[in-house]
Short mmCIF file of C-alpha atoms and ligand atoms in Angstrom, two decimals:
data_model
loop_
_atom_site.label_atom_id
_atom_site.label_comp_id
_atom_site.label_asym_id
_atom_site.label_seq_id
_atom_site.Cartn_x
_atom_site.Cartn_y
_atom_site.Cartn_z
CA MET A 1 10.50 13.42 -27.68
CA ASP A 2 13.21 15.72 -29.10
CA LEU A 3 14.52 14.08 -32.26
CA ASN A 4 17.55 16.35 -32.56
CA TYR A 5 20.78 14.93 -31.21
CA SER A 6 22.29 16.78 -28.25
CA VAL A 7 25.87 18.10 -28.29
CA GLU A 8 26.93 15.13 -26.13
CA GLU A 9 25.27 12.68 -28.48
CA GLN A 10 26.96 14.22 -31.47
CA ALA A 11 30.32 13.99 -29.65
CA PHE A 12 29.55 10.35 -28.89
CA ARG A 13 28.87 9.70 -32.57
CA ALA A 14 32.16 11.36 -33.52
CA GLU A 15 34.03 9.23 -30.97
CA LEU A 16 32.43 6.07 -32.36
CA ARG A 17 33.23 7.03 -35.92
CA LEU A 18 36.88 7.59 -35.02
CA PHE A 19 37.06 4.29 -33.17
CA LEU A 20 35.53 2.40 -36.10
CA ALA A 21 37.88 4.09 -38.57
CA GLU A 22 40.87 3.08 -36.45
CA LYS A 23 39.89 -0.34 -35.12
CA LEU A 24 37.57 -2.05 -37.58
CA PRO A 25 39.86 -4.22 -39.74
CA PRO A 26 39.38 -3.01 -43.37
CA GLU A 27 39.29 -6.53 -44.79
CA MET A 28 36.43 -7.33 -42.41
CA ALA A 29 34.50 -4.22 -43.44
CA ASP A 30 35.04 -5.15 -47.11
CA ALA A 31 33.65 -8.65 -46.51
CA VAL A 32 30.56 -7.25 -44.79
CA ARG A 33 30.01 -4.60 -47.47
CA GLU A 34 30.28 -7.16 -50.26
CA GLY A 35 28.00 -9.62 -48.45
CA ARG A 36 30.67 -12.29 -48.07
CA GLY A 37 30.19 -14.76 -45.21
CA LEU A 38 32.26 -14.35 -42.06
CA GLY A 39 33.97 -17.15 -40.17
CA LYS A 40 34.10 -17.84 -36.46
CA GLU A 41 37.51 -16.12 -36.16
CA ASP A 42 36.07 -12.90 -37.69
CA TYR A 43 33.22 -12.75 -35.19
CA GLU A 44 35.59 -13.52 -32.32
CA ARG A 45 38.09 -10.91 -33.46
CA TRP A 46 35.46 -8.16 -33.64
CA HIS A 47 34.02 -9.27 -30.31
CA ALA A 48 37.48 -8.94 -28.72
CA ILE A 49 38.07 -5.49 -30.25
CA LEU A 50 34.78 -4.18 -28.83
CA ASN A 51 35.35 -5.82 -25.48
CA GLN A 52 38.78 -4.23 -25.17
CA ARG A 53 37.16 -0.82 -25.65
CA GLY A 54 34.39 -1.72 -23.15
CA TRP A 55 31.71 -1.36 -25.83
CA LEU A 56 30.52 -4.92 -26.17
CA ALA A 57 27.38 -4.86 -24.07
CA PRO A 58 25.41 -1.67 -24.74
CA ASN A 59 22.29 -2.95 -22.97
CA TRP A 60 23.89 -4.50 -19.87
CA PRO A 61 23.87 -2.71 -16.51
CA ARG A 62 27.27 -1.39 -15.38
CA GLU A 63 27.35 -3.74 -12.37
CA PHE A 64 27.74 -6.63 -14.83
CA GLY A 65 30.35 -4.90 -17.01
CA GLY A 66 27.97 -3.35 -19.53
CA CYS A 67 27.89 0.16 -21.01
CA GLU A 68 24.41 0.98 -19.70
CA TRP A 69 24.03 3.32 -22.65
CA SER A 70 20.92 5.36 -23.16
CA ALA A 71 18.47 4.30 -25.85
CA VAL A 72 19.76 7.06 -28.11
CA GLN A 73 23.39 6.05 -27.61
CA ARG A 74 22.54 2.47 -28.55
CA HIS A 75 20.74 3.69 -31.63
CA ILE A 76 23.73 5.80 -32.64
CA PHE A 77 26.06 2.85 -32.02
CA GLU A 78 23.95 0.60 -34.24
CA GLU A 79 23.80 3.24 -36.97
CA GLU A 80 27.54 3.89 -36.94
CA CYS A 81 28.49 0.19 -36.89
CA ALA A 82 26.24 -0.49 -39.87
CA ARG A 83 27.52 2.59 -41.69
CA ALA A 84 31.12 1.41 -41.23
CA HIS A 85 30.17 -2.17 -42.29
CA ALA A 86 31.12 -3.71 -38.97
CA PRO A 87 30.14 -7.37 -38.51
CA ARG A 88 27.04 -8.05 -36.45
CA ILE A 89 27.70 -8.94 -32.83
CA VAL A 90 26.60 -12.54 -32.31
CA PRO A 91 23.54 -12.05 -30.09
CA PHE A 92 22.95 -15.39 -28.38
CA GLY A 93 25.08 -14.88 -25.27
CA LEU A 94 25.20 -11.09 -25.15
CA SER A 95 21.69 -9.94 -25.85
CA MET A 96 19.56 -13.05 -25.43
CA LEU A 97 20.89 -15.21 -22.57
CA ALA A 98 22.52 -12.42 -20.56
CA PRO A 99 19.28 -10.47 -19.81
CA VAL A 100 17.71 -13.76 -18.59
CA LEU A 101 20.66 -14.52 -16.31
CA GLN A 102 20.73 -10.95 -15.05
CA LYS A 103 17.04 -11.10 -14.13
CA PHE A 104 16.43 -14.74 -13.19
CA GLY A 105 19.86 -16.44 -12.81
CA SER A 106 21.48 -17.26 -9.47
CA LYS A 107 24.38 -15.16 -8.21
CA ALA A 108 26.71 -18.09 -8.93
CA GLN A 109 25.43 -18.30 -12.53
CA GLN A 110 25.80 -14.55 -13.02
CA ASP A 111 29.34 -14.57 -11.60
CA HIS A 112 30.39 -17.52 -13.71
CA TYR A 113 28.74 -17.02 -17.10
CA LEU A 114 28.47 -13.26 -17.62
CA PRO A 115 32.23 -12.51 -17.58
CA ARG A 116 32.80 -15.46 -19.92
CA ILE A 117 30.24 -14.03 -22.36
CA LEU A 118 32.07 -10.71 -22.32
CA SER A 119 35.51 -12.23 -22.76
CA GLY A 120 34.30 -14.42 -25.61
CA GLN A 121 35.36 -17.55 -23.76
CA ASP A 122 31.90 -19.04 -24.29
CA TRP A 123 29.97 -19.05 -27.55
CA TRP A 124 26.27 -19.67 -26.88
CA CYS A 125 23.57 -20.97 -29.19
CA GLN A 126 19.81 -21.12 -28.77
CA GLY A 127 18.06 -24.48 -28.32
CA TYR A 128 14.39 -23.54 -28.52
CA SER A 129 12.93 -24.92 -31.78
CA GLU A 130 12.30 -28.56 -32.52
CA PRO A 131 10.73 -30.35 -35.47
CA GLY A 132 7.05 -29.85 -34.61
CA ALA A 133 7.73 -27.08 -32.12
CA GLY A 134 8.55 -23.78 -33.81
CA SER A 135 5.59 -21.40 -33.82
CA ASP A 136 3.93 -23.79 -31.39
CA LEU A 137 7.02 -23.73 -29.17
CA ALA A 138 5.21 -24.85 -26.02
CA SER A 139 4.66 -28.28 -27.57
CA LEU A 140 8.39 -29.03 -27.36
CA LYS A 141 9.29 -32.62 -26.51
CA THR A 142 12.97 -32.70 -25.58
CA LYS A 143 12.78 -34.11 -22.09
CA ALA A 144 14.95 -33.74 -19.03
CA LEU A 145 14.42 -36.29 -16.29
CA ARG A 146 15.86 -35.72 -12.83
CA ASP A 147 18.37 -38.38 -11.78
CA GLY A 148 20.01 -37.43 -8.47
CA ASP A 149 21.97 -34.22 -8.95
CA HIS A 150 21.66 -34.37 -12.76
CA TYR A 151 19.02 -34.01 -15.44
CA VAL A 152 19.18 -36.58 -18.23
CA VAL A 153 18.28 -34.91 -21.53
CA ASN A 154 16.93 -36.72 -24.62
CA GLY A 155 15.50 -35.20 -27.81
CA GLN A 156 16.28 -33.00 -30.79
CA LYS A 157 16.58 -29.28 -31.41
CA THR A 158 16.63 -27.76 -34.88
CA TRP A 159 17.55 -24.54 -36.75
CA THR A 160 20.29 -23.93 -34.18
CA THR A 161 22.07 -20.92 -35.64
CA LEU A 162 25.89 -21.10 -35.59
CA GLY A 163 25.60 -24.08 -33.24
CA GLN A 164 28.65 -25.54 -34.97
CA HIS A 165 30.75 -22.80 -33.30
CA ALA A 166 29.12 -22.94 -29.88
CA ASN A 167 30.48 -24.54 -26.74
CA TRP A 168 27.26 -23.90 -24.75
CA ILE A 169 23.56 -24.08 -25.60
CA PHE A 170 20.63 -22.68 -23.61
CA CYS A 171 17.75 -25.09 -23.97
CA LEU A 172 14.08 -25.35 -23.25
CA VAL A 173 13.32 -28.84 -21.98
CA ARG A 174 10.23 -30.65 -20.72
CA THR A 175 10.59 -31.48 -17.04
CA ASP A 176 6.92 -32.28 -16.36
CA PRO A 177 4.81 -33.95 -19.08
CA THR A 178 1.72 -34.28 -16.86
CA VAL A 179 0.70 -30.60 -16.61
CA LYS A 180 -0.47 -27.91 -19.06
CA GLN A 181 2.26 -27.61 -21.73
CA GLN A 182 3.59 -24.21 -20.65
CA ALA A 183 3.76 -25.24 -17.00
CA GLY A 184 6.15 -28.18 -17.54
CA ILE A 185 9.08 -26.48 -19.26
CA SER A 186 12.49 -25.62 -17.75
CA PHE A 187 15.44 -23.52 -18.94
CA LEU A 188 18.75 -25.44 -18.92
CA LEU A 189 22.32 -24.42 -19.69
CA ILE A 190 24.15 -27.28 -21.41
CA ASP A 191 27.85 -27.69 -22.14
CA MET A 192 28.11 -28.76 -25.80
CA ASP A 193 31.10 -30.97 -24.94
CA THR A 194 28.93 -33.25 -22.77
CA PRO A 195 28.86 -36.81 -24.15
CA GLY A 196 25.67 -37.61 -26.10
CA ILE A 197 25.40 -34.31 -28.07
CA GLU A 198 25.63 -34.38 -31.85
CA VAL A 199 25.49 -31.33 -34.14
CA ARG A 200 24.44 -31.90 -37.78
CA PRO A 201 24.55 -29.06 -40.34
CA ILE A 202 21.52 -27.91 -42.39
CA ILE A 203 22.38 -26.25 -45.73
CA LEU A 204 20.41 -23.05 -46.47
CA LEU A 205 19.15 -21.70 -49.81
CA ASP A 206 22.35 -19.71 -50.37
CA GLY A 207 24.53 -22.78 -49.86
CA SER A 208 25.76 -21.72 -46.43
CA ALA A 209 25.61 -23.93 -43.34
CA GLU A 210 24.65 -21.47 -40.64
CA VAL A 211 21.95 -23.60 -38.97
CA ASN A 212 22.07 -27.07 -37.47
CA GLU A 213 20.21 -29.91 -35.86
CA VAL A 214 21.33 -30.70 -32.32
CA TRP A 215 20.64 -34.19 -31.00
CA PHE A 216 20.69 -35.19 -27.32
CA SER A 217 21.05 -38.83 -26.22
CA ASP A 218 21.19 -39.39 -22.46
CA VAL A 219 23.03 -36.10 -21.92
CA ARG A 220 23.76 -35.58 -18.21
CA VAL A 221 23.41 -31.97 -17.07
CA PRO A 222 24.18 -30.90 -13.48
CA VAL A 223 21.12 -29.49 -11.68
CA GLU A 224 22.98 -26.27 -10.92
CA ASN A 225 22.65 -25.53 -14.66
CA LEU A 226 18.92 -24.98 -14.24
CA VAL A 227 18.05 -21.27 -14.54
CA GLY A 228 15.50 -20.08 -11.97
CA VAL A 229 12.86 -22.53 -10.83
CA GLU A 230 12.07 -25.93 -12.37
CA ASN A 231 8.99 -25.82 -14.63
CA LYS A 232 9.03 -22.00 -14.78
CA GLY A 233 11.14 -21.92 -17.95
CA TRP A 234 8.31 -20.60 -20.14
CA THR A 235 8.41 -17.28 -18.27
CA TYR A 236 12.16 -16.89 -18.89
CA ALA A 237 11.79 -18.07 -22.50
CA LYS A 238 9.21 -15.37 -23.24
CA TYR A 239 11.34 -12.71 -21.55
CA LEU A 240 14.27 -13.69 -23.79
CA LEU A 241 12.11 -13.60 -26.93
CA THR A 242 11.11 -9.96 -26.40
CA HIS A 243 14.83 -9.09 -26.47
CA GLU A 244 15.42 -11.27 -29.53
CA ARG A 245 12.65 -9.58 -31.51
CA THR A 246 13.63 -6.02 -30.72
CA ASN A 247 17.12 -6.69 -32.04
CA ILE A 248 15.66 -8.10 -35.23
CA ALA A 249 14.42 -4.60 -36.24
CA GLY A 250 17.88 -4.14 -37.76
CA VAL A 251 17.55 -0.41 -38.47
CA GLY A 252 21.28 0.01 -39.08
CA PHE A 253 21.47 -2.91 -41.50
CA SER A 254 18.58 -1.49 -43.51
CA GLN A 255 20.14 1.97 -43.59
CA ALA A 256 23.41 0.55 -44.89
CA GLY A 257 21.56 -1.70 -47.34
CA LEU A 258 19.49 1.16 -48.70
CA ALA A 259 22.57 3.34 -49.15
CA ALA A 260 24.14 0.48 -51.14
CA VAL A 261 21.03 0.15 -53.32
CA LYS A 262 21.13 3.86 -54.10
CA ARG A 263 24.83 3.70 -54.94
CA LEU A 264 24.26 0.76 -57.24
CA ALA A 265 21.20 2.30 -58.89
CA ARG A 266 23.17 5.45 -59.65
CA SER A 267 25.88 3.43 -61.39
CA GLN A 268 23.52 1.14 -63.36
CA GLN A 269 21.86 2.25 -66.59
CA HIS A 270 18.27 1.67 -67.60
CA ARG A 271 17.30 2.77 -71.15
CA GLY A 272 20.27 5.06 -71.31
CA ARG A 273 19.70 6.77 -67.97
CA PRO A 274 20.81 5.95 -64.42
CA LEU A 275 18.40 3.40 -62.92
CA ILE A 276 17.81 5.66 -59.91
CA GLU A 277 15.97 8.06 -62.28
CA ASN A 278 13.51 5.39 -63.38
CA PRO A 279 10.19 6.56 -61.84
CA HIS A 280 9.01 3.08 -60.86
CA PHE A 281 12.32 2.16 -59.24
CA ALA A 282 12.68 5.57 -57.58
CA ALA A 283 9.16 5.31 -56.17
CA ARG A 284 9.96 1.95 -54.56
CA VAL A 285 13.18 3.36 -53.11
CA ALA A 286 11.28 6.37 -51.74
CA ARG A 287 8.55 4.18 -50.24
CA VAL A 288 10.97 1.91 -48.42
CA GLU A 289 13.02 4.90 -47.25
CA ILE A 290 9.92 6.48 -45.72
CA ASP A 291 9.03 3.17 -44.05
CA LEU A 292 12.55 2.91 -42.72
CA MET A 293 12.49 6.45 -41.29
CA ALA A 294 9.17 5.71 -39.58
CA MET A 295 10.46 2.43 -38.18
CA SER A 296 13.66 4.04 -37.00
CA THR A 297 11.63 6.59 -35.00
CA THR A 298 9.38 3.84 -33.63
CA ASN A 299 12.47 1.85 -32.71
CA LEU A 300 13.85 4.84 -30.79
CA ARG A 301 10.56 5.30 -28.94
CA ILE A 302 10.40 1.63 -27.98
CA VAL A 303 14.01 1.42 -26.88
CA SER A 304 13.55 4.58 -24.77
CA ALA A 305 10.49 3.05 -23.11
CA ALA A 306 12.47 -0.13 -22.41
CA ALA A 307 15.30 1.95 -20.95
CA LYS A 308 12.81 3.41 -18.48
CA GLY A 309 12.09 -0.10 -17.24
CA GLN A 310 9.08 -0.78 -19.42
CA ALA A 311 10.00 -4.12 -20.99
CA PRO A 312 9.28 -4.30 -24.72
CA GLY A 313 5.93 -6.02 -25.25
CA VAL A 314 3.84 -6.19 -28.38
CA GLU A 315 5.95 -3.37 -29.82
CA SER A 316 8.80 -5.82 -30.32
CA SER A 317 6.47 -7.86 -32.57
CA MET A 318 5.71 -4.73 -34.58
CA LEU A 319 9.41 -4.03 -35.03
CA LYS A 320 10.03 -7.63 -36.02
CA VAL A 321 7.40 -7.58 -38.78
CA LYS A 322 8.19 -4.15 -40.13
CA GLY A 323 11.96 -4.47 -39.81
CA THR A 324 12.14 -7.75 -41.68
CA LEU A 325 9.77 -6.63 -44.46
CA ILE A 326 11.89 -3.53 -44.99
CA ARG A 327 15.10 -5.56 -45.16
CA GLN A 328 13.56 -7.99 -47.63
CA GLU A 329 12.30 -5.13 -49.83
CA ILE A 330 15.81 -3.64 -49.81
CA ASN A 331 17.23 -7.04 -50.81
CA ASP A 332 14.74 -7.17 -53.66
CA LEU A 333 15.66 -3.67 -54.83
CA ALA A 334 19.34 -4.62 -54.71
CA ARG A 335 18.59 -7.70 -56.82
CA ARG A 336 16.76 -5.56 -59.37
CA ALA A 337 19.50 -2.93 -59.41
CA ALA A 338 22.14 -5.61 -59.90
CA GLY A 339 20.23 -6.75 -63.00
CA VAL A 340 22.09 -9.38 -64.99
CA TYR A 341 24.82 -9.59 -62.37
CA ALA A 342 22.26 -11.07 -59.97
CA MET A 343 21.34 -13.75 -62.49
CA PRO A 344 24.04 -16.28 -61.67
CA PHE A 345 23.42 -17.82 -58.30
CA ALA A 346 26.95 -17.47 -56.98
CA SER A 347 27.05 -19.09 -53.57
CA GLU A 348 30.84 -18.71 -53.82
CA ALA A 349 30.23 -14.97 -53.44
CA VAL A 350 29.13 -15.65 -49.87
CA LEU A 351 31.17 -18.73 -49.10
CA GLY A 352 34.44 -17.43 -50.56
CA SER A 353 36.19 -18.00 -53.86
CA ASN A 354 39.67 -17.52 -55.27
CA GLU A 355 38.26 -15.77 -58.34
CA ALA A 356 37.41 -12.09 -58.52
CA PRO A 357 33.63 -11.53 -58.65
CA ILE A 358 32.11 -10.07 -61.82
CA GLY A 359 29.92 -6.97 -61.89
CA PRO A 360 29.93 -3.77 -59.86
CA ASP A 361 30.93 -3.78 -56.22
CA GLY A 362 28.83 -6.08 -54.07
CA THR A 363 26.60 -7.45 -56.83
CA ALA A 364 28.02 -10.99 -56.84
CA ALA A 365 26.46 -11.75 -53.46
CA VAL A 366 23.12 -10.06 -54.14
CA ALA A 367 21.19 -13.17 -55.25
CA ALA A 368 22.60 -15.31 -52.45
CA GLN A 369 21.69 -12.60 -49.90
CA TYR A 370 18.20 -12.30 -51.34
CA PHE A 371 17.64 -16.03 -50.84
CA ASN A 372 19.33 -16.15 -47.44
CA ASN A 373 17.21 -13.29 -46.13
CA ARG A 374 13.95 -15.10 -46.79
CA LYS A 375 14.73 -16.42 -43.32
CA LEU A 376 14.24 -13.00 -41.71
CA SER A 377 10.46 -13.20 -41.70
CA ILE A 378 10.54 -16.76 -40.29
CA PHE A 379 13.09 -16.83 -37.49
CA GLY A 380 12.60 -15.21 -34.11
CA GLY A 381 8.89 -16.06 -34.43
CA SER A 382 7.38 -15.98 -37.93
CA ASN A 383 5.69 -12.79 -39.13
CA GLU A 384 2.26 -14.45 -39.35
CA ILE A 385 2.49 -15.30 -35.66
CA GLN A 386 3.67 -11.78 -34.80
CA ARG A 387 0.68 -10.38 -36.69
CA ASN A 388 -1.60 -12.63 -34.63
CA ILE A 389 -0.02 -11.24 -31.44
CA ILE A 390 -0.39 -7.63 -32.61
CA ALA A 391 -4.01 -8.21 -33.62
CA LYS A 392 -4.83 -9.87 -30.30
CA VAL A 393 -3.26 -7.12 -28.19
CA LYS A 394 -4.16 -4.08 -30.26
CA LEU A 395 -7.51 -5.15 -31.65
CA GLY A 396 -8.66 -7.71 -29.10
CA GLY A 397 -7.78 -5.56 -26.12
CA GLU A 398 -5.96 -8.29 -24.18
CA ARG A 399 -2.32 -8.62 -23.27
C1 LIG B 401 17.53 -19.36 -40.54
C2 LIG B 401 16.84 -19.72 -39.26
C3 LIG B 401 17.52 -19.64 -38.07
C4 LIG B 401 16.92 -20.02 -36.87
N1 LIG B 401 17.66 -20.02 -35.73
C5 LIG B 401 17.13 -20.56 -34.61
C6 LIG B 401 17.94 -20.74 -33.44
O1 LIG B 401 19.13 -20.37 -33.41
N2 LIG B 401 17.39 -21.34 -32.36
C7 LIG B 401 16.08 -21.75 -32.34
O2 LIG B 401 15.65 -22.27 -31.31
N3 LIG B 401 15.28 -21.59 -33.42
C8 LIG B 401 15.78 -21.01 -34.55
N4 LIG B 401 14.99 -20.88 -35.69
C9 LIG B 401 13.62 -21.41 -35.66
C10 LIG B 401 12.54 -20.37 -35.79
O3 LIG B 401 12.34 -19.71 -34.58
C11 LIG B 401 11.28 -21.12 -36.31
O4 LIG B 401 11.56 -21.50 -37.64
C12 LIG B 401 10.04 -20.26 -36.26
O5 LIG B 401 9.63 -20.08 -34.93
C13 LIG B 401 8.89 -20.87 -37.09
O6 LIG B 401 8.62 -22.18 -36.68
P1 LIG B 401 8.56 -23.41 -37.72
O7 LIG B 401 9.79 -23.33 -38.59
O8 LIG B 401 8.33 -24.65 -36.92
O9 LIG B 401 7.33 -23.15 -38.67
P2 LIG B 401 5.80 -23.52 -38.39
O10 LIG B 401 5.44 -23.13 -37.02
O11 LIG B 401 5.60 -24.93 -38.80
O12 LIG B 401 5.08 -22.55 -39.39
C14 LIG B 401 4.99 -22.79 -40.79
C15 LIG B 401 4.16 -21.66 -41.40
O13 LIG B 401 2.84 -21.67 -40.85
C16 LIG B 401 2.55 -20.41 -40.27
N5 LIG B 401 1.75 -20.61 -39.05
C17 LIG B 401 1.96 -21.54 -38.07
N6 LIG B 401 1.04 -21.38 -37.09
C18 LIG B 401 0.24 -20.33 -37.46
C19 LIG B 401 -0.87 -19.67 -36.86
N7 LIG B 401 -1.35 -20.05 -35.68
N8 LIG B 401 -1.42 -18.63 -37.51
C20 LIG B 401 -0.94 -18.22 -38.72
N9 LIG B 401 0.11 -18.81 -39.34
C21 LIG B 401 0.70 -19.84 -38.72
C22 LIG B 401 3.91 -19.81 -39.92
O14 LIG B 401 3.90 -18.44 -39.80
C23 LIG B 401 4.76 -20.26 -41.10
O15 LIG B 401 4.58 -19.44 -42.20
C24 LIG B 401 15.56 -20.46 -36.88
C25 LIG B 401 14.85 -20.51 -38.09
C26 LIG B 401 15.47 -20.15 -39.27
C27 LIG B 401 14.68 -20.25 -40.56
#
């Protein structure tokens, strides 16, 4: 693979950079750079700006309104967005549900839901995990019983990210309790406004409420909201997860985070010299930078393979583990570079405050981000489980 960018790719990068300079609202970029939390309106605003330019769905085929960009273009897009401190694009509808609908959904579902994902009309959340069914997802208990032309759903989902903003949830439900666990699961699309749904916030370590419990009591869901075939939901669920994990690599976020660490370490003093010159600190920065370069290349290779129709397999687990460890190491370096300014646990730095933060740029949110990002190695399938998968496939010789 030629790792030099072609003339066209360089022109594409320049076009992106210009677009971001013109269209990314500066106050939004400031909030992202300083690690402040974003609200629903911010995500929706950025979504609308990208959609207007036709750049919202890099991985979708053109027939559905996507960009159908090459792997390299997507990589450049991610790099440039992170470099400019653009908000993340909320993935649940765009990069998790959409590939499932495009591959397994009915024509009616594709025609109805995909344009609404693009326009931002629907905000989706993911109803997979339950208390007692996270790593062991197949043991999920939320049940959906057929009653005429409806399913009646009862049970509880948990850790539902940004579910408080969502008007739709895609859910794994048990439709047959009598067969092997994996063979009795279905994939349902549920309108969050249906009577019987309750969303309760869970407060995270940094004080933010970005995850929720979702409770279902006799929720009636029309049968046309079933994706694919009843009891085949496990197949679709696994297909979705490979997309979820590849996105978790977060190369662009790490690049931006590492640049911020270096900036901070140049401005901070340690024993009368810039911290960046401290051999121990510099060695850690160098090590994580090398890891990041290696992962970035691996990411490119995997995305190119996926673009050629080879769906990401165990490689997505490798990216998940490595990508999250790198991001957590960068968070730790930022915390060390911030020094005393990371001592106060200022959840207001993330949640918003009417007082100016103390310390150099971005340091007020460092501790809160460090704690918040402990989640990275848990969600999307915990790293221990991913390591089991890698070991089984790569060492055990089975897939
Ligand atoms: C911030 C956050 C956001 C999330 N967002 C969503 C969401 O939007 N939608 C959704 O459906 N889910 C979401 N999740 C849930 C996430 O997918 C689960 O937390 C994850 O799959 C782990 O499951 P668990 O929490 O039940 O932990 P458990 O499965 O109980 O695991 C606990 C610990 O034991 C280890 N462990 C368990 N089994 C094994 C094994 N066989 N071998 C080795 N180690 C093992 C795990 O790795 C972990 O360290 C989110 C989680 C978090 C923390």
